[in-house]
């Protein structure tokens, strides 16, 4: 999809593509690198170059970005004495190794602008000032070291640190946020330009959360204000967000990412956002030489009105007329001319006389997503199912006399960790309740292999969540199995290597006020992952590792795998899997995970956060495509479907502003963000 996405960004007036570099994808094991397929970062940069655009390479290598573990490979956790993102020798060793690896690759391909390539900026670290104080006297030296290490790699292009007001020279401090024209204190040196590395076009969405809608008018206003205040570079985060395939999304983050961007999750143009920004870009570029070379001045036009002017001696003049009144039009006098300014808007005058663009005047209608059903999977005879094995204490090889931490036990090889123990109660224990507290995301309980109950946390919840499951115990030995589930690893905050997840307290409470506590000094058994997951039964070559059965009796069973084959929809429209009747789990198409789903976690309006899951056409064959679902909570696969999506009312966008035949494009003036 890279070529079409980049082309649509370019058509929208974007000059630079900005991308993170994902350490956990590229170095899955120490010293072992993967730059193949979707991980081909050099190929991505070359595709941008082929389309005549520039690149900002945000190496990090900590990236946050709602990406699991902030982009760190989990093997870092096991490096002795490591403290991430601090003046810590083990961490600095591996961080420098990876940063050097990426820079060397780009240099060897001649991809830096100093070599004639497209990369005009690189980023080291990411929003470090947010956590720096937590590291005490280990924070400031780390900032100095990271800057020095990056500069000494001699790329020949500038390095930036976003949200780092004291970024050491010559590294440039930059702004992230929605309103950097109002909030950014400016560069910390007169020799540095004013850069905005993340202009949030909406916001990421979590399970149980509603989408954040940011208007085209608001984005355009703040872009224009930043330019009026001598800003020279603005990156949209995101211009296209895309899809968090597999298990790449961080804690509670949905699979679709920044669908409200100018290019939606599927790469379709979202109007009016895309078209309004395209007009804005053309208007700014029409006077970019004057903006860059002219002398800036500003003065008041009224109580809430301001003028920003750029003038070249004996040459051009450009003006930005700002009305900060949220509700009312404003009539202002400027250079002996009268102008009517819309509420909360900025007008662009490339000649200081004629308005060619107003940020609040949108001349495009919105285009809604249209879903066309292609294939309904309602024939039970086409489905086959496999119910996963519930492990008992005796089945587990890993034993401990305490509750193990989830992430350190799974090593990010699976979302799932089984906690198991055996228990024989006193005969007086009646009306028993299993009480579980957990710092993971979901807990599901099974007593003697029968489902007993589940509970989950949320993104905003503080501390552990609690599950209270009424259970029936035998007088003999009982097997208690609790499945702890993570929906992505944390992606931010100080001391990420110290985070705790998993069960923190387990008790059985009886009606007679008797409490059995299994939290400490009790023998537990553990299993990482589900049996079907460990047998890779989502891949065609491993389907025979288990016995598949008819689906009818399995649709209400937790921890059930379903499989079916289907043909690809005809045409070129993006393909989606409509999972509206499922509960929680993960989906694979031809062995490729299209991400986690969690439809049973409803928003405050009683709706799932996401029902449609993107299947890139590159994942599909014309016929015989294998769909495998892992359903954790008893969803119904007989009413899901494969559909196509398009955007209605989308017409060829023609800018209402027609620039002169000769106008200047500013390197790095406006750009977007695309994930690799």
XYZ file of C-alpha atoms in Angstrom:
676
model
C 0.000 0.000 0.000
C 2.980 2.350 0.395
C 3.006 3.802 -3.153
C -0.694 4.749 -3.163
C -0.602 6.158 0.369
C 2.434 8.305 -0.380
C 0.886 9.464 -3.657
C -2.336 10.541 -1.920
C -0.353 12.407 0.705
C 1.628 14.169 -2.020
C -1.566 15.025 -3.890
C -2.790 16.612 -0.667
C 0.139 19.035 -0.692
C 2.442 17.143 1.654
C 6.201 17.490 1.097
C 7.697 15.200 3.722
C 6.803 11.767 5.062
C 7.713 11.231 8.685
C 8.021 7.738 10.135
C 9.065 6.040 13.315
C 11.572 3.180 13.248
C 10.276 0.164 15.184
C 13.087 -1.410 17.209
C 11.061 -4.450 18.295
C 10.226 -5.286 14.678
C 13.739 -4.803 13.346
C 15.758 -6.477 16.137
C 13.503 -9.223 17.544
C 16.551 -10.886 19.157
C 19.841 -9.251 20.151
C 22.001 -8.801 17.067
C 19.436 -10.478 14.756
C 17.801 -8.026 12.357
C 14.723 -8.153 10.165
C 14.277 -5.629 7.379
C 12.194 -7.833 5.106
C 8.693 -7.287 3.742
C 6.705 -4.775 5.787
C 9.872 -4.137 7.848
C 11.854 -2.847 4.849
C 12.517 0.656 6.157
C 15.100 1.347 3.419
C 12.562 0.341 0.776
C 10.014 2.642 2.382
C 12.410 5.597 2.288
C 13.297 4.834 -1.316
C 9.619 4.756 -2.301
C 9.191 8.210 -0.756
C 12.238 9.411 -2.680
C 10.893 7.949 -5.916
C 7.784 10.086 -5.523
C 9.838 13.250 -5.032
C 9.190 13.747 -1.335
C 11.431 14.147 1.695
C 11.759 12.084 4.883
C 11.991 12.705 8.609
C 13.311 9.531 10.239
C 12.274 9.285 13.891
C 14.704 6.611 15.056
C 13.960 7.092 18.743
C 14.546 4.251 19.349
C 11.913 4.698 22.061
C 8.827 5.797 20.125
C 5.755 5.354 22.409
C 3.198 5.894 19.575
C 0.605 3.543 21.107
C 2.919 0.757 19.956
C 3.453 -2.192 22.282
C 6.274 -1.590 24.808
C 6.953 1.787 23.195
C 8.864 0.036 20.427
C 11.377 -1.634 22.724
C 12.090 -5.314 22.087
C 11.157 -7.235 25.224
C 14.552 -8.929 25.401
C 15.881 -5.638 26.770
C 13.994 -6.465 29.967
C 16.373 -9.345 30.648
C 19.605 -7.396 30.244
C 21.229 -7.359 33.719
C 20.995 -4.056 35.627
C 19.258 -2.239 32.775
C 17.250 0.950 33.328
C 15.585 2.169 30.150
C 16.025 5.749 28.984
C 18.479 6.823 31.666
C 22.197 7.364 32.170
C 22.587 3.596 32.371
C 25.429 1.829 30.578
C 23.578 -1.372 29.558
C 20.708 0.609 28.030
C 22.981 3.110 26.303
C 24.983 0.240 24.792
C 21.974 -1.346 23.079
C 20.355 1.977 22.173
C 23.547 3.160 20.491
C 23.927 -0.167 18.687
C 20.470 0.066 17.139
C 20.654 3.774 16.306
C 24.033 3.247 14.655
C 22.660 0.285 12.696
C 19.817 2.345 11.220
C 22.019 5.350 10.424
C 24.632 3.102 8.784
C 21.976 1.475 6.609
C 20.706 4.850 5.430
C 24.230 6.128 4.800
C 25.188 3.036 2.822
C 22.218 3.657 0.522
C 23.010 7.387 0.159
C 19.664 8.377 1.662
C 20.586 11.433 3.740
C 20.072 14.832 2.144
C 23.790 15.507 2.645
C 24.335 12.602 0.223
C 21.660 13.704 -2.205
C 18.989 11.557 -0.541
C 15.535 12.412 0.842
C 16.169 12.333 4.633
C 16.232 15.935 5.858
C 15.734 15.321 9.610
C 16.235 12.560 12.178
C 14.878 12.248 15.702
C 16.648 10.856 18.749
C 14.557 9.935 21.842
C 10.869 10.894 22.051
C 9.079 13.248 24.467
C 11.692 12.492 27.117
C 11.009 15.636 29.147
C 7.641 14.099 30.125
C 9.482 11.522 32.273
C 12.930 13.046 32.820
C 12.309 14.205 36.406
C 11.532 10.634 37.489
C 15.131 9.628 36.754
C 16.606 12.241 39.065
C 20.297 12.872 38.421
C 20.318 10.130 35.749
C 18.014 12.133 33.452
C 19.961 15.249 32.326
C 23.210 13.334 31.595
C 21.211 10.909 29.447
C 19.834 13.800 27.354
C 23.362 15.127 26.812
C 24.660 11.661 25.938
C 21.809 10.884 23.488
C 22.305 14.186 21.667
C 26.094 13.773 21.479
C 25.799 10.148 20.346
C 23.390 11.076 17.546
C 25.365 14.083 16.291
C 28.587 12.070 16.227
C 26.983 9.669 13.727
C 27.544 12.487 11.212
C 24.461 12.207 9.055
C 24.945 15.691 7.668
C 21.334 16.610 8.523
C 19.847 17.990 11.756
C 18.644 15.926 14.694
C 15.544 16.844 16.688
C 14.219 16.062 20.172
C 10.474 16.598 20.521
C 9.133 18.028 23.780
C 12.667 18.638 25.064
C 12.946 22.341 25.838
C 16.640 22.024 26.759
C 17.681 19.946 23.731
C 21.495 20.376 23.605
C 22.966 22.251 20.651
C 22.880 21.566 17.786
C 19.876 19.258 18.349
C 16.593 21.107 17.729
C 13.789 21.137 20.302
C 10.342 20.681 18.747
C 6.673 20.807 19.752
C 4.012 18.071 19.857
C 0.311 18.735 20.401
C -2.781 20.222 18.790
C -2.054 23.929 19.306
C 1.676 24.499 19.050
C 1.144 28.001 17.667
C -0.227 28.848 21.099
C 1.704 26.492 23.399
C 5.230 26.252 21.961
C 7.800 28.440 23.662
C 9.894 28.385 20.512
C 13.335 27.000 19.761
C 15.887 27.296 22.557
C 18.400 29.041 20.307
C 18.064 31.796 17.675
C 19.976 29.554 15.261
C 17.251 26.870 15.362
C 14.023 26.809 13.334
C 10.556 26.443 14.859
C 9.389 22.876 14.205
C 6.166 21.008 15.040
C 6.766 17.259 14.912
C 3.246 16.101 15.880
C 0.074 18.003 14.986
C -2.561 15.556 16.199
C -5.275 15.272 13.535
C -7.472 13.368 16.013
C -6.367 11.041 18.803
C -5.800 7.342 19.244
C -8.785 5.282 20.417
C -8.940 2.610 23.111
C -11.341 -0.272 23.655
C -14.356 1.119 25.479
C -13.560 4.628 24.207
C -15.285 6.823 21.630
C -13.379 8.267 18.632
C -12.002 11.784 19.020
C -13.228 14.061 16.228
C -11.068 17.061 15.385
C -12.434 19.362 12.714
C -10.684 20.375 9.508
C -11.201 24.004 10.523
C -9.409 23.574 13.853
C -6.436 21.810 12.268
C -6.151 24.472 9.561
C -6.351 27.314 12.102
C -3.466 26.016 14.178
C -1.302 25.113 11.181
C -1.717 28.631 9.846
C -1.064 30.253 13.225
C 2.174 28.284 13.589
C 3.323 29.433 10.138
C 2.328 33.026 10.965
C 4.538 32.820 14.061
C 7.576 31.781 11.982
C 6.979 28.036 12.079
C 8.733 26.299 9.186
C 7.795 22.627 9.556
C 4.559 20.929 10.546
C 4.007 17.176 10.680
C 0.534 15.728 10.907
C 0.252 12.928 13.437
C -1.322 11.108 11.767
C -1.932 11.952 8.115
C -2.576 8.227 7.688
C -2.623 6.049 10.781
C -3.368 2.616 9.371
C -3.765 -0.675 11.187
C -2.039 -2.175 14.227
C -1.701 -5.664 12.798
C -0.973 -8.639 15.019
C -0.160 -7.785 18.619
C 1.536 -4.460 17.894
C -0.998 -2.136 19.562
C -0.162 -1.052 23.113
C -2.341 -1.532 26.184
C -6.077 -1.290 25.373
C -5.439 0.490 22.020
C -7.769 -0.656 19.244
C -6.506 -2.273 16.059
C -7.534 0.634 13.806
C -5.202 3.619 14.306
C -6.102 7.285 13.704
C -8.968 6.441 11.366
C -10.066 10.097 11.667
C -6.920 11.258 9.823
C -7.048 12.915 6.362
C -6.392 9.439 4.951
C -8.493 6.961 6.906
C -7.419 3.526 8.151
C -7.829 2.036 4.661
C -6.018 4.863 2.885
C -9.235 6.440 1.571
C -9.455 10.224 1.375
C -11.497 11.621 4.262
C -13.310 14.809 3.340
C -13.438 17.618 4.156
C -10.223 17.198 6.161
C -7.974 16.118 3.279
C -9.278 18.673 0.767
C -9.362 21.598 3.197
C -5.750 20.979 4.155
C -4.796 20.612 0.490
C -6.179 24.099 -0.166
C -4.339 25.422 2.889
C -1.039 23.924 1.722
C -1.401 25.492 -1.715
C -2.186 28.885 -0.192
C 0.827 28.814 2.133
C 3.174 27.644 -0.606
C 2.025 30.454 -2.873
C 3.718 32.930 -0.540
C 6.401 30.730 0.987
C 9.336 32.721 -0.386
C 8.008 35.875 1.253
C 7.406 34.002 4.512
C 10.957 32.641 4.564
C 12.831 35.696 3.329
C 10.664 38.565 4.548
C 10.794 40.412 7.851
C 7.971 39.475 10.202
C 5.962 41.981 12.199
C 2.648 41.780 14.014
C 0.162 44.169 15.538
C -3.335 44.247 16.963
C -6.390 44.742 14.766
C -8.822 44.620 17.683
C -9.356 43.119 21.111
C -9.214 39.539 19.770
C -7.761 40.204 16.321
C -4.143 40.182 15.181
C -2.179 40.674 11.969
C 1.073 38.895 11.129
C 2.950 40.374 8.174
C 5.990 39.230 6.193
C 7.633 41.820 3.926
C 10.599 41.749 1.598
C 12.206 45.065 0.755
C 10.834 46.189 -2.550
C 9.378 42.751 -3.147
C 6.614 40.580 -1.727
C 4.233 41.035 1.155
C 2.132 38.342 2.802
C -0.289 38.652 5.703
C -2.227 36.440 8.120
C -5.286 38.060 9.704
C -6.353 36.269 12.892
C -9.747 36.424 14.576
C -9.611 34.708 17.973
C -13.244 35.451 18.784
C -14.849 32.016 19.086
C -18.405 33.139 18.243
C -18.479 36.399 16.315
C -17.370 37.767 12.971
C -14.926 40.658 13.157
C -14.665 43.631 10.804
C -11.091 44.927 10.669
C -9.160 47.609 8.825
C -5.854 46.493 7.333
C -3.766 48.645 4.999
C -6.714 50.872 4.169
C -8.854 47.881 3.283
C -11.805 46.433 5.207
C -12.025 42.711 5.850
C -14.730 40.564 7.399
C -13.122 37.754 9.421
C -15.067 34.615 10.337
C -15.134 33.463 13.991
C -12.005 31.608 15.149
C -10.296 31.858 11.798
C -7.193 33.027 9.991
C -7.257 34.567 6.534
C -4.237 34.250 4.245
C -3.358 37.204 2.001
C -0.321 36.284 -0.156
C -0.123 39.867 -1.486
C -1.395 41.648 1.667
C -4.513 42.617 -0.295
C -6.557 39.590 -1.340
C -7.801 36.744 0.823
C -7.213 33.425 -0.924
C -7.958 31.113 2.008
C -9.791 31.239 5.307
C -9.289 28.442 7.804
C -12.952 28.424 8.901
C -14.429 28.400 5.392
C -14.716 24.806 4.233
C -15.879 24.415 0.641
C -16.147 20.641 0.670
C -18.781 18.243 1.913
C -17.891 15.340 4.133
C -17.806 11.844 2.652
C -19.060 8.986 4.781
C -17.828 5.421 4.741
C -20.028 3.021 2.782
C -19.918 -0.708 3.490
C -20.955 -3.239 0.853
C -21.524 -6.802 2.001
C -19.618 -9.323 -0.078
C -19.966 -12.612 1.742
C -21.954 -13.650 4.829
C -20.551 -16.621 6.745
C -23.937 -17.935 7.902
C -23.544 -21.536 6.705
C -22.572 -23.605 9.742
C -21.493 -26.466 7.496
C -18.644 -24.340 6.136
C -17.196 -23.676 9.587
C -15.047 -25.919 11.730
C -14.140 -25.363 15.375
C -11.645 -26.406 18.025
C -12.106 -25.695 21.736
C -8.793 -24.959 23.412
C -7.468 -27.084 26.269
C -7.897 -25.757 29.806
C -4.654 -26.732 31.574
C -4.756 -28.085 35.114
C -2.029 -27.722 37.697
C -0.696 -31.210 36.924
C -0.351 -30.313 33.218
C 2.052 -27.426 33.764
C 5.831 -27.659 33.757
C 6.562 -24.213 35.185
C 5.953 -24.127 38.941
C 6.378 -21.436 41.579
C 5.287 -20.842 45.152
C 4.219 -17.294 44.357
C 2.275 -15.339 41.731
C 4.605 -14.632 38.800
C 4.564 -11.344 36.924
C 2.782 -11.751 33.581
C 5.073 -9.911 31.140
C 8.328 -11.331 32.439
C 6.859 -14.844 32.269
C 5.444 -14.638 28.724
C 8.387 -12.573 27.336
C 5.817 -11.020 24.963
C 5.473 -14.334 23.093
C 1.738 -14.395 23.824
C -1.044 -12.270 25.294
C -1.997 -15.190 27.510
C -0.654 -16.689 30.744
C -2.388 -19.510 32.608
C -2.201 -19.469 36.430
C -3.251 -22.867 37.837
C -3.488 -24.472 41.273
C -5.186 -27.410 42.994
C -7.318 -27.047 46.105
C -9.377 -29.284 48.396
C -11.729 -27.285 50.630
C -13.125 -28.055 54.025
C -16.568 -29.579 53.813
C -17.964 -26.444 55.432
C -17.051 -24.190 52.451
C -20.351 -23.421 50.716
C -21.486 -20.647 48.401
C -17.842 -20.178 47.529
C -16.610 -17.218 45.514
C -13.323 -16.942 43.656
C -11.860 -13.498 44.313
C -9.122 -12.370 41.903
C -7.285 -9.060 41.677
C -5.163 -8.392 38.598
C -2.921 -5.768 37.043
C -3.245 -7.425 33.625
C -6.183 -6.504 31.362
C -8.529 -9.513 31.492
C -8.948 -12.500 33.818
C -11.075 -15.560 33.043
C -11.631 -18.343 35.574
C -12.229 -22.054 35.032
C -13.017 -24.526 37.822
C -12.452 -28.165 36.940
C -12.241 -27.057 33.283
C -15.656 -25.362 33.366
C -15.966 -21.613 32.749
C -16.749 -19.701 35.943
C -16.516 -16.011 35.019
C -14.343 -13.151 33.824
C -13.626 -9.472 34.350
C -11.437 -6.813 32.774
C -9.846 -3.473 33.439
C -9.746 -0.324 31.314
C -7.234 2.205 30.038
C -8.221 4.815 32.619
C -8.525 2.541 35.657
C -5.928 2.944 38.384
C -4.699 -0.117 40.249
C -5.888 -3.697 39.847
C -9.336 -4.715 38.671
C -11.339 -7.316 40.607
C -13.162 -10.453 39.510
C -15.742 -12.072 41.821
C -16.864 -15.423 40.361
C -19.310 -17.721 42.202
C -17.932 -21.248 41.926
C -18.986 -24.785 42.799
C -16.306 -26.894 44.457
C -16.069 -30.652 44.775
C -15.339 -32.204 48.131
C -12.292 -33.761 46.501
C -9.361 -31.949 44.859
C -10.387 -29.055 42.568
C -8.407 -27.609 39.687
C -8.559 -23.829 39.419
C -7.257 -22.319 36.177
C -7.161 -18.548 35.679
C -6.299 -17.114 32.260
C -4.560 -13.763 32.513
C -4.683 -11.703 29.317
C -2.798 -8.616 28.173
C -4.238 -6.495 25.369
C -0.899 -4.966 24.437
C 2.038 -4.003 26.628
C 2.415 -0.510 28.151
C 4.030 2.036 25.834
C 5.039 4.959 28.033
C 6.122 6.233 31.413
C 9.327 6.060 33.402
C 10.890 2.737 34.443
C 9.011 0.671 31.889
C 11.242 -2.279 32.769
C 9.757 -2.359 36.297
C 6.080 -2.536 35.319
C 4.032 -5.279 36.930
C 1.145 -7.110 35.270
C -0.799 -10.229 36.103
C -2.570 -11.576 39.172
C -1.834 -9.851 42.467
C -4.303 -11.570 44.813
C -6.290 -14.816 44.653
C -8.707 -16.020 47.342
C -11.636 -18.394 47.730
C -14.234 -17.006 50.114
C -16.856 -19.197 51.719
C -20.293 -18.334 53.082
C -19.030 -19.262 56.561
C -16.648 -16.262 56.421
C -13.732 -18.614 55.867
C -11.132 -17.272 53.392
C -8.496 -19.345 51.624
C -5.643 -17.122 50.408
C -3.451 -18.465 47.597
C -1.496 -15.264 46.929
C 1.718 -16.252 48.700
C 3.319 -19.484 49.849
C 1.156 -21.677 47.664
C 2.319 -23.743 44.716
C 1.187 -22.473 41.330
C 1.596 -23.936 37.860
C 1.984 -21.798 34.736
C 1.526 -22.155 30.980
C 2.466 -19.458 28.485
C -0.008 -19.156 25.629
C -2.993 -21.216 24.517
C -2.563 -24.700 23.108
C -3.851 -23.724 19.656
C -1.596 -20.684 19.656
C 1.449 -22.754 20.597
C 0.580 -25.203 17.801
C 0.240 -22.327 15.267
C -3.152 -23.598 14.114
C -3.913 -20.230 12.481
C -1.508 -21.236 9.683
C -2.607 -23.574 6.918
C 0.397 -25.864 7.273
C -0.433 -26.439 10.947
C -4.199 -26.962 10.731
C -3.675 -30.705 11.105
C -2.000 -30.343 14.480
C -5.424 -30.634 16.142
C -8.792 -32.222 15.378
C -11.386 -29.782 14.045
C -15.096 -30.413 14.706
C -18.499 -29.176 13.612
C -19.195 -25.621 14.705
C -22.784 -25.863 15.982
C -21.948 -26.992 19.512
C -19.017 -24.618 19.955
C -20.422 -21.138 19.282
C -21.134 -20.408 22.951
C -17.910 -21.915 24.293
C -15.068 -19.671 25.488
C -11.580 -20.161 24.085
C -12.747 -21.597 20.765
C -10.975 -21.449 17.421
C -13.020 -21.174 14.221
C -11.905 -21.599 10.618
C -13.484 -21.103 7.214
C -12.390 -20.419 3.630
C -13.639 -17.567 1.458
C -13.048 -15.872 -1.884
C -11.729 -12.338 -2.162
C -14.346 -9.695 -3.024
C -14.175 -8.480 -6.599
C -12.897 -5.012 -7.450
C -10.297 -2.765 -5.842
C -12.155 -1.352 -2.835
C -10.566 -2.030 0.563
C -11.675 -5.255 2.249
C -12.857 -5.504 5.860
C -13.956 -8.268 8.191
C -17.196 -7.319 9.941
C -16.953 -8.953 13.381
C -20.015 -7.322 14.952
C -21.298 -10.581 16.539
C -17.989 -11.679 18.048
C -16.733 -11.030 21.582
C -12.973 -10.809 22.096
C -10.003 -12.438 20.403
C -7.744 -12.260 17.376
C -8.193 -12.887 13.642
C -5.844 -14.300 11.009
C -6.187 -14.341 7.217
C -3.867 -16.705 5.359
C -1.639 -16.833 8.429
C -1.394 -13.021 8.733
C -2.831 -11.573 11.923
C -5.134 -8.669 11.139
C -5.174 -7.753 14.822
C -7.009 -8.142 18.088
C -10.754 -7.548 18.339
C -12.802 -6.748 21.457
C -16.407 -6.063 20.579
C -17.782 -7.029 23.980
C -16.069 -4.008 25.576
C -18.715 -1.353 24.884
C -18.384 2.412 24.957
C -20.493 4.673 27.173
C -23.003 4.756 24.306
C -23.327 0.993 24.346
C -21.419 0.389 21.117
C -18.210 -1.511 20.333
C -15.188 0.719 19.728
C -14.413 -1.129 16.480
C -16.426 -3.589 14.379
C -14.604 -3.517 11.007
C -11.120 -5.027 10.702
C -8.957 -4.244 7.695
C -7.745 -7.074 5.448
C -5.226 -5.584 3.001
C -5.790 -6.985 -0.474
C -2.107 -7.963 -0.500
C -2.998 -10.575 2.148
C -5.618 -12.169 -0.133
C -5.696 -14.726 -2.908
C -8.450 -14.726 -5.506
C -10.035 -17.754 -3.844
C -9.480 -20.205 -0.996
C -8.484 -17.674 1.662
C -8.200 -19.125 5.158
C -9.854 -17.164 7.970
C -9.093 -18.287 11.533
C -10.656 -16.686 14.603
C -9.658 -17.163 18.215
C -12.742 -16.309 20.254
C -12.175 -15.948 23.994
C -15.677 -15.247 25.271
C -18.249 -17.103 23.152
C -18.952 -14.916 20.118
C -21.080 -15.975 17.142
C -19.134 -16.435 13.872
C -22.283 -17.367 11.876
C -23.259 -13.708 11.431
C -19.945 -12.117 10.528
C -19.090 -11.131 6.956
C -16.395 -10.015 4.562
C -17.278 -6.600 3.141
C -15.766 -3.839 1.053
C -15.656 -0.152 1.990
C -15.652 3.063 0.000
C -16.365 6.711 0.655
C -19.559 8.197 -0.760
C -19.743 11.582 -2.411
C -16.029 11.606 -3.162
C -15.357 13.650 -6.251
C -12.076 14.688 -7.797
C -10.910 17.510 -5.560
C -10.268 20.760 -7.358
C -8.724 23.470 -5.251
C -10.779 26.650 -5.142
C -7.483 28.497 -5.032
C -5.537 28.454 -8.285
C -1.930 29.433 -7.571
C 0.178 31.283 -10.121
C 2.013 29.141 -12.623
C 5.325 29.657 -10.847
C 5.377 29.222 -7.083
C 7.820 27.883 -4.583
C 7.698 24.635 -2.632
C 9.374 24.801 0.742
C 11.444 21.778 1.712
C 9.918 20.347 4.861
C 7.199 22.980 5.182
C 4.295 20.574 5.540
C 4.323 16.848 6.012
C 2.551 13.797 7.286
C 3.238 10.671 9.285
C 2.936 7.154 7.919
C 3.726 3.970 9.775
C 6.036 1.483 8.101
